[in-house]
Amino acid sequence: MPTAMNSRILGVLEAQEQRDGGPSTLLEAYRILLNVEAEARNYVAVDRHAISLEAARSCLYRGTPLLAFDDFSFDWGNVQRVFGEVLRLSSSHLSLTAQAAEALHRLSEDVGALRRAARDWYSGESLIPLATAYGVSTHALASVIANTMKPYLTAGAETVAQLVDQESWRRGYCPICGGRADLAFLDKETGARWLLCARCDSQWLFQRLECPYCGNNDQGKLSYLIDDEEKYRLYLCESCKCYLKALDLRHGGEEPLLPLERLLTLDLDRQGRDAGYRPGYFVEEA
Ligand SMILES: [Zn+2]
Ligand SMILES: [Zn+2]
């Protein structure tokens, strides 16, 4: 079953397709991905009772995200199937080369290698050894793994979201999976800044005047660009040369579909890159 959020996103995509007289490649790819996600969510297992409120508090106090890789019980047969779907989609709709797709297909046939790729990616270990062994770029491996793991992480994160005390966290990485943010928003009522995890879609509260990627809070090295309608912002950090896209919800309007906003703001990514900055959530390995 698609989640309520995904159902709304699908509705918006369908309306847009009707207006445009046909699907855009990217939106179509996104729609296929949502369907794959809906299927994968049936196979997620994170035991919500495995973490007590007290254990969660102590974890968060130490700066440790709530879910370690081993807290998920993955059905690896299902992960293999989802990986295959993501691979097909990346080859047909995104820019994955046939050679890379073939290498990644070989990797996924070995459950041990697939598990290791997922674990290393989740824990922030280098993907270079595995990528090299299969003759594929770390970027391609990381992208396909990230899209494959997304539904499991999102569903797992939902089961423990209530355990996060927002006021006491306020770190630059996700309190649930440890991932980085790829989108932010300014709260409608208070203007407080929230970050959205690129990996599991969790939201967490973070300082307005600090870079979540490098911790820089020197106001002389932080800036942002605003669009004409003041709906979007692009935060820029001179210390780490990263950018962060954001929505300003203080000006009203409909409740945004945050996961979809990632795609609707691709022009902001272009602006950030053109100005010499990189997306802070993606660690590019040399
Ligand atoms: Zn996360
Ligand atoms: Zn920074």
GROMACS .gro file of C-alpha atoms and ligand atoms in nm:
model
  288
    1MET     CA    1   0.000   0.000   0.000
    2PRO     CA    2   0.132   0.347  -0.082
    3THR     CA    3   0.153   0.577   0.220
    4ALA     CA    4  -0.086   0.871   0.245
    5MET     CA    5   0.201   1.101   0.145
    6ASN     CA    6   0.289   0.891  -0.158
    7SER     CA    7  -0.076   0.873  -0.265
    8ARG     CA    8  -0.094   1.251  -0.259
    9ILE     CA    9   0.230   1.275  -0.456
   10LEU     CA   10   0.098   1.031  -0.716
   11GLY     CA   11  -0.218   1.244  -0.745
   12VAL     CA   12  -0.011   1.556  -0.810
   13LEU     CA   13   0.202   1.376  -1.069
   14GLU     CA   14  -0.105   1.249  -1.252
   15ALA     CA   15  -0.260   1.597  -1.260
   16GLN     CA   16   0.065   1.742  -1.390
   17GLU     CA   17   0.089   1.477  -1.663
   18GLN     CA   18  -0.261   1.559  -1.779
   19ARG     CA   19  -0.177   1.928  -1.795
   20ASP     CA   20   0.147   1.864  -1.982
   21GLY     CA   21  -0.009   1.612  -2.219
   22GLY     CA   22   0.230   1.335  -2.124
   23PRO     CA   23   0.478   1.228  -1.858
   24SER     CA   24   0.814   1.394  -1.816
   25THR     CA   25   1.092   1.139  -1.791
   26LEU     CA   26   1.186   1.238  -1.442
   27LEU     CA   27   0.834   1.244  -1.303
   28GLU     CA   28   0.760   0.911  -1.465
   29ALA     CA   29   1.073   0.764  -1.307
   30TYR     CA   30   0.964   0.901  -0.974
   31ARG     CA   31   0.623   0.744  -1.011
   32ILE     CA   32   0.771   0.404  -1.085
   33LEU     CA   33   0.997   0.444  -0.783
   34LEU     CA   34   0.698   0.520  -0.560
   35ASN     CA   35   0.529   0.200  -0.675
   36VAL     CA   36   0.843   0.000  -0.605
   37GLU     CA   37   0.858   0.163  -0.262
   38ALA     CA   38   0.499   0.074  -0.186
   39GLU     CA   39   0.580  -0.291  -0.254
   40ALA     CA   40   0.903  -0.289  -0.055
   41ARG     CA   41   0.741  -0.138   0.252
   42ASN     CA   42   0.558  -0.467   0.311
   43TYR     CA   43   0.894  -0.627   0.386
   44VAL     CA   44   1.027  -0.383   0.642
   45ALA     CA   45   1.096  -0.500   0.989
   46VAL     CA   46   1.204  -0.270   1.266
   47ASP     CA   47   1.070  -0.376   1.603
   48ARG     CA   48   0.936  -0.059   1.758
   49HIS     CA   49   0.954  -0.213   2.104
   50ALA     CA   50   1.320  -0.304   2.065
   51ILE     CA   51   1.419   0.048   2.175
   52SER     CA   52   1.287   0.178   2.505
   53LEU     CA   53   1.230   0.546   2.562
   54GLU     CA   54   1.520   0.544   2.806
   55ALA     CA   55   1.757   0.373   2.562
   56ALA     CA   56   1.653   0.621   2.294
   57ARG     CA   57   1.723   0.913   2.524
   58SER     CA   58   2.067   0.787   2.607
   59CYS     CA   59   2.145   0.716   2.240
   60LEU     CA   60   2.040   1.065   2.135
   61TYR     CA   61   2.225   1.224   2.425
   62ARG     CA   62   2.546   1.062   2.300
   63GLY     CA   63   2.476   1.178   1.947
   64THR     CA   64   2.414   0.824   1.825
   65PRO     CA   65   2.129   0.783   1.574
   66LEU     CA   66   1.851   0.551   1.689
   67LEU     CA   67   1.872   0.286   1.419
   68ALA     CA   68   2.191   0.094   1.347
   69PHE     CA   69   2.204  -0.123   1.037
   70ASP     CA   70   2.144  -0.437   1.241
   71ASP     CA   71   1.822  -0.295   1.384
   72PHE     CA   72   1.662  -0.364   1.046
   73SER     CA   73   1.572  -0.721   0.956
   74PHE     CA   74   1.590  -0.717   0.579
   75ASP     CA   75   1.439  -0.980   0.354
   76TRP     CA   76   1.736  -0.998   0.118
   77GLY     CA   77   1.537  -1.167  -0.157
   78ASN     CA   78   1.307  -0.868  -0.156
   79VAL     CA   79   1.603  -0.626  -0.145
   80GLN     CA   80   1.744  -0.804  -0.452
   81ARG     CA   81   1.415  -0.758  -0.637
   82VAL     CA   82   1.390  -0.390  -0.546
   83PHE     CA   83   1.755  -0.340  -0.644
   84GLY     CA   84   1.674  -0.494  -0.984
   85GLU     CA   85   1.377  -0.259  -1.031
   86VAL     CA   86   1.584   0.046  -0.937
   87LEU     CA   87   1.856  -0.070  -1.176
   88ARG     CA   88   1.611  -0.103  -1.466
   89LEU     CA   89   1.469   0.238  -1.388
   90SER     CA   90   1.813   0.398  -1.361
   91SER     CA   91   1.912   0.252  -1.699
   92SER     CA   92   1.594   0.350  -1.881
   93HIS     CA   93   1.512   0.687  -1.726
   94LEU     CA   94   1.825   0.813  -1.556
   95SER     CA   95   2.182   0.827  -1.678
   96LEU     CA   96   2.316   0.486  -1.571
   97THR     CA   97   2.528   0.335  -1.850
   98ALA     CA   98   2.467  -0.021  -1.973
   99GLN     CA   99   2.813  -0.119  -1.850
  100ALA     CA  100   2.747   0.011  -1.498
  101ALA     CA  101   2.405  -0.155  -1.494
  102GLU     CA  102   2.562  -0.487  -1.589
  103ALA     CA  103   2.826  -0.456  -1.314
  104LEU     CA  104   2.566  -0.367  -1.054
  105HIS     CA  105   2.346  -0.654  -1.166
  106ARG     CA  106   2.636  -0.894  -1.103
  107LEU     CA  107   2.688  -0.742  -0.760
  108SER     CA  108   2.323  -0.785  -0.665
  109GLU     CA  109   2.325  -1.153  -0.758
  110ASP     CA  110   2.566  -1.210  -0.469
  111VAL     CA  111   2.360  -1.149  -0.154
  112GLY     CA  112   2.679  -1.117   0.052
  113ALA     CA  113   2.806  -0.836  -0.171
  114LEU     CA  114   2.466  -0.666  -0.173
  115ARG     CA  115   2.445  -0.682   0.206
  116ARG     CA  116   2.796  -0.541   0.236
  117ALA     CA  117   2.717  -0.257  -0.005
  118ALA     CA  118   2.404  -0.171   0.193
  119ARG     CA  119   2.584  -0.192   0.527
  120ASP     CA  120   2.886   0.015   0.418
  121TRP     CA  121   2.664   0.277   0.259
  122TYR     CA  122   2.442   0.295   0.569
  123SER     CA  123   2.734   0.317   0.811
  124GLY     CA  124   2.925   0.572   0.606
  125GLU     CA  125   3.208   0.330   0.524
  126SER     CA  126   3.392   0.368   0.195
  127LEU     CA  127   3.228   0.203  -0.107
  128ILE     CA  128   3.553   0.217  -0.303
  129PRO     CA  129   3.670  -0.144  -0.241
  130LEU     CA  130   3.339  -0.295  -0.351
  131ALA     CA  131   3.290  -0.055  -0.642
  132THR     CA  132   3.643  -0.125  -0.763
  133ALA     CA  133   3.593  -0.501  -0.737
  134TYR     CA  134   3.290  -0.478  -0.965
  135GLY     CA  135   3.435  -0.212  -1.197
  136VAL     CA  136   3.167   0.048  -1.129
  137SER     CA  137   3.188   0.406  -1.000
  138THR     CA  138   3.114   0.467  -0.633
  139HIS     CA  139   2.864   0.730  -0.745
  140ALA     CA  140   2.660   0.476  -0.946
  141LEU     CA  141   2.677   0.219  -0.665
  142ALA     CA  142   2.577   0.473  -0.399
  143SER     CA  143   2.286   0.607  -0.607
  144VAL     CA  144   2.132   0.268  -0.677
  145ILE     CA  145   2.184   0.152  -0.318
  146ALA     CA  146   2.032   0.475  -0.183
  147ASN     CA  147   1.719   0.436  -0.398
  148THR     CA  148   1.692   0.067  -0.312
  149MET     CA  149   1.720   0.121   0.064
  150LYS     CA  150   1.494   0.425   0.074
  151PRO     CA  151   1.159   0.249   0.131
  152TYR     CA  152   1.300   0.027   0.406
  153LEU     CA  153   1.465   0.321   0.582
  154THR     CA  154   1.160   0.543   0.551
  155ALA     CA  155   0.927   0.279   0.693
  156GLY     CA  156   1.175   0.186   0.968
  157ALA     CA  157   1.220   0.551   1.064
  158GLU     CA  158   0.844   0.599   1.097
  159THR     CA  159   0.825   0.326   1.360
  160VAL     CA  160   1.067   0.507   1.594
  161ALA     CA  161   1.006   0.873   1.504
  162GLN     CA  162   0.813   0.934   1.826
  163LEU     CA  163   1.123   0.858   2.032
  164VAL     CA  164   1.312   1.164   1.909
  165ASP     CA  165   1.321   1.464   2.140
  166GLN     CA  166   1.368   1.740   1.883
  167GLU     CA  167   1.486   2.011   2.120
  168SER     CA  168   1.773   1.803   2.253
  169TRP     CA  169   1.908   1.675   1.921
  170ARG     CA  170   1.979   1.965   1.685
  171ARG     CA  171   2.275   1.801   1.514
  172GLY     CA  172   2.375   1.813   1.148
  173TYR     CA  173   2.281   1.449   1.082
  174CYS     CA  174   1.960   1.251   1.110
  175PRO     CA  175   1.865   1.139   1.464
  176ILE     CA  176   1.724   0.815   1.327
  177CYS     CA  177   1.953   0.686   1.050
  178GLY     CA  178   2.252   0.921   1.069
  179GLY     CA  179   2.205   1.047   0.710
  180ARG     CA  180   2.247   1.403   0.588
  181ALA     CA  181   1.971   1.643   0.486
  182ASP     CA  182   1.902   1.727   0.124
  183LEU     CA  183   1.617   1.969   0.191
  184ALA     CA  184   1.514   2.210   0.466
  185PHE     CA  185   1.202   2.407   0.544
  186LEU     CA  186   1.116   2.704   0.758
  187ASP     CA  187   0.825   2.627   0.984
  188LYS     CA  188   0.497   2.800   0.902
  189GLU     CA  189   0.432   2.940   1.250
  190THR     CA  190   0.771   3.005   1.404
  191GLY     CA  191   1.009   3.010   1.108
  192ALA     CA  192   1.224   2.746   1.284
  193ARG     CA  193   1.439   2.551   1.041
  194TRP     CA  194   1.378   2.180   0.996
  195LEU     CA  195   1.594   1.943   0.793
  196LEU     CA  196   1.469   1.650   0.585
  197CYS     CA  197   1.688   1.338   0.577
  198ALA     CA  198   1.796   1.241   0.224
  199ARG     CA  199   1.794   0.874   0.327
  200CYS     CA  200   1.489   0.813   0.546
  201ASP     CA  201   1.275   1.131   0.511
  202SER     CA  202   1.285   1.198   0.886
  203GLN     CA  203   1.258   1.561   0.986
  204TRP     CA  204   1.456   1.726   1.259
  205LEU     CA  205   1.497   2.068   1.409
  206PHE     CA  206   1.820   2.256   1.341
  207GLN     CA  207   1.966   2.602   1.395
  208ARG     CA  208   1.881   2.863   1.132
  209LEU     CA  209   2.229   3.017   1.132
  210GLU     CA  210   2.460   2.718   1.109
  211CYS     CA  211   2.573   2.493   0.825
  212PRO     CA  212   2.448   2.138   0.899
  213TYR     CA  213   2.726   1.988   0.690
  214CYS     CA  214   3.036   2.139   0.851
  215GLY     CA  215   2.906   2.312   1.163
  216ASN     CA  216   3.021   2.656   1.046
  217ASN     CA  217   2.827   2.930   1.227
  218ASP     CA  218   3.039   3.227   1.125
  219GLN     CA  219   2.773   3.458   0.981
  220GLY     CA  220   3.029   3.609   0.746
  221LYS     CA  221   3.062   3.271   0.575
  222LEU     CA  222   2.693   3.185   0.547
  223SER     CA  223   2.446   3.332   0.302
  224TYR     CA  224   2.133   3.245   0.111
  225LEU     CA  225   1.958   3.330  -0.213
  226ILE     CA  226   1.582   3.384  -0.230
  227ASP     CA  227   1.353   3.348  -0.533
  228ASP     CA  228   1.119   3.629  -0.641
  229GLU     CA  229   0.818   3.485  -0.459
  230GLU     CA  230   1.027   3.418  -0.147
  231LYS     CA  231   0.903   3.060  -0.148
  232TYR     CA  232   1.244   2.897  -0.184
  233ARG     CA  233   1.588   2.955  -0.040
  234LEU     CA  234   1.929   2.830  -0.126
  235TYR     CA  235   2.163   2.827   0.174
  236LEU     CA  236   2.531   2.858   0.088
  237CYS     CA  237   2.830   2.785   0.310
  238GLU     CA  238   3.170   2.931   0.227
  239SER     CA  239   3.351   2.697   0.464
  240CYS     CA  240   3.258   2.366   0.301
  241LYS     CA  241   3.121   2.508  -0.028
  242CYS     CA  242   2.797   2.312   0.015
  243TYR     CA  243   2.445   2.427  -0.062
  244LEU     CA  244   2.114   2.333   0.097
  245LYS     CA  245   1.775   2.385  -0.066
  246ALA     CA  246   1.490   2.508   0.151
  247LEU     CA  247   1.122   2.596   0.141
  248ASP     CA  248   0.992   2.892   0.331
  249LEU     CA  249   0.646   2.795   0.455
  250ARG     CA  250   0.581   3.120   0.638
  251HIS     CA  251   0.406   3.268   0.338
  252GLY     CA  252   0.116   3.025   0.354
  253GLY     CA  253  -0.006   2.814   0.065
  254GLU     CA  254  -0.082   2.445   0.061
  255GLU     CA  255   0.099   2.200   0.282
  256PRO     CA  256   0.402   2.096   0.072
  257LEU     CA  257   0.479   1.741  -0.034
  258LEU     CA  258   0.837   1.751   0.086
  259PRO     CA  259   0.969   1.438  -0.093
  260LEU     CA  260   0.827   1.572  -0.420
  261GLU     CA  261   0.982   1.914  -0.358
  262ARG     CA  262   1.321   1.750  -0.405
  263LEU     CA  263   1.233   1.711  -0.771
  264LEU     CA  264   1.043   2.036  -0.811
  265THR     CA  265   1.352   2.226  -0.696
  266LEU     CA  266   1.605   2.081  -0.940
  267ASP     CA  267   1.658   2.432  -1.072
  268LEU     CA  268   1.793   2.529  -0.730
  269ASP     CA  269   2.045   2.245  -0.759
  270ARG     CA  270   2.154   2.386  -1.091
  271GLN     CA  271   2.191   2.734  -0.941
  272GLY     CA  272   2.394   2.595  -0.652
  273ARG     CA  273   2.627   2.402  -0.880
  274ASP     CA  274   2.663   2.692  -1.124
  275ALA     CA  275   2.768   2.914  -0.837
  276GLY     CA  276   3.043   2.665  -0.743
  277TYR     CA  277   2.878   2.477  -0.455
  278ARG     CA  278   2.795   2.109  -0.416
  279PRO     CA  279   2.505   1.926  -0.248
  280GLY     CA  280   2.617   1.864   0.110
  281TYR     CA  281   2.430   1.537   0.163
  282PHE     CA  282   2.622   1.341  -0.095
  283VAL     CA  283   2.977   1.251  -0.007
  284GLU     CA  284   3.165   1.206  -0.332
  285GLU     CA  285   3.450   0.956  -0.294
  286ALA     CA  286   3.757   1.011  -0.507
  287ZN      ZN  287   1.755   0.954   0.823
  288ZN      ZN  288   2.946   2.417   0.564
   0.00000   0.00000   0.00000
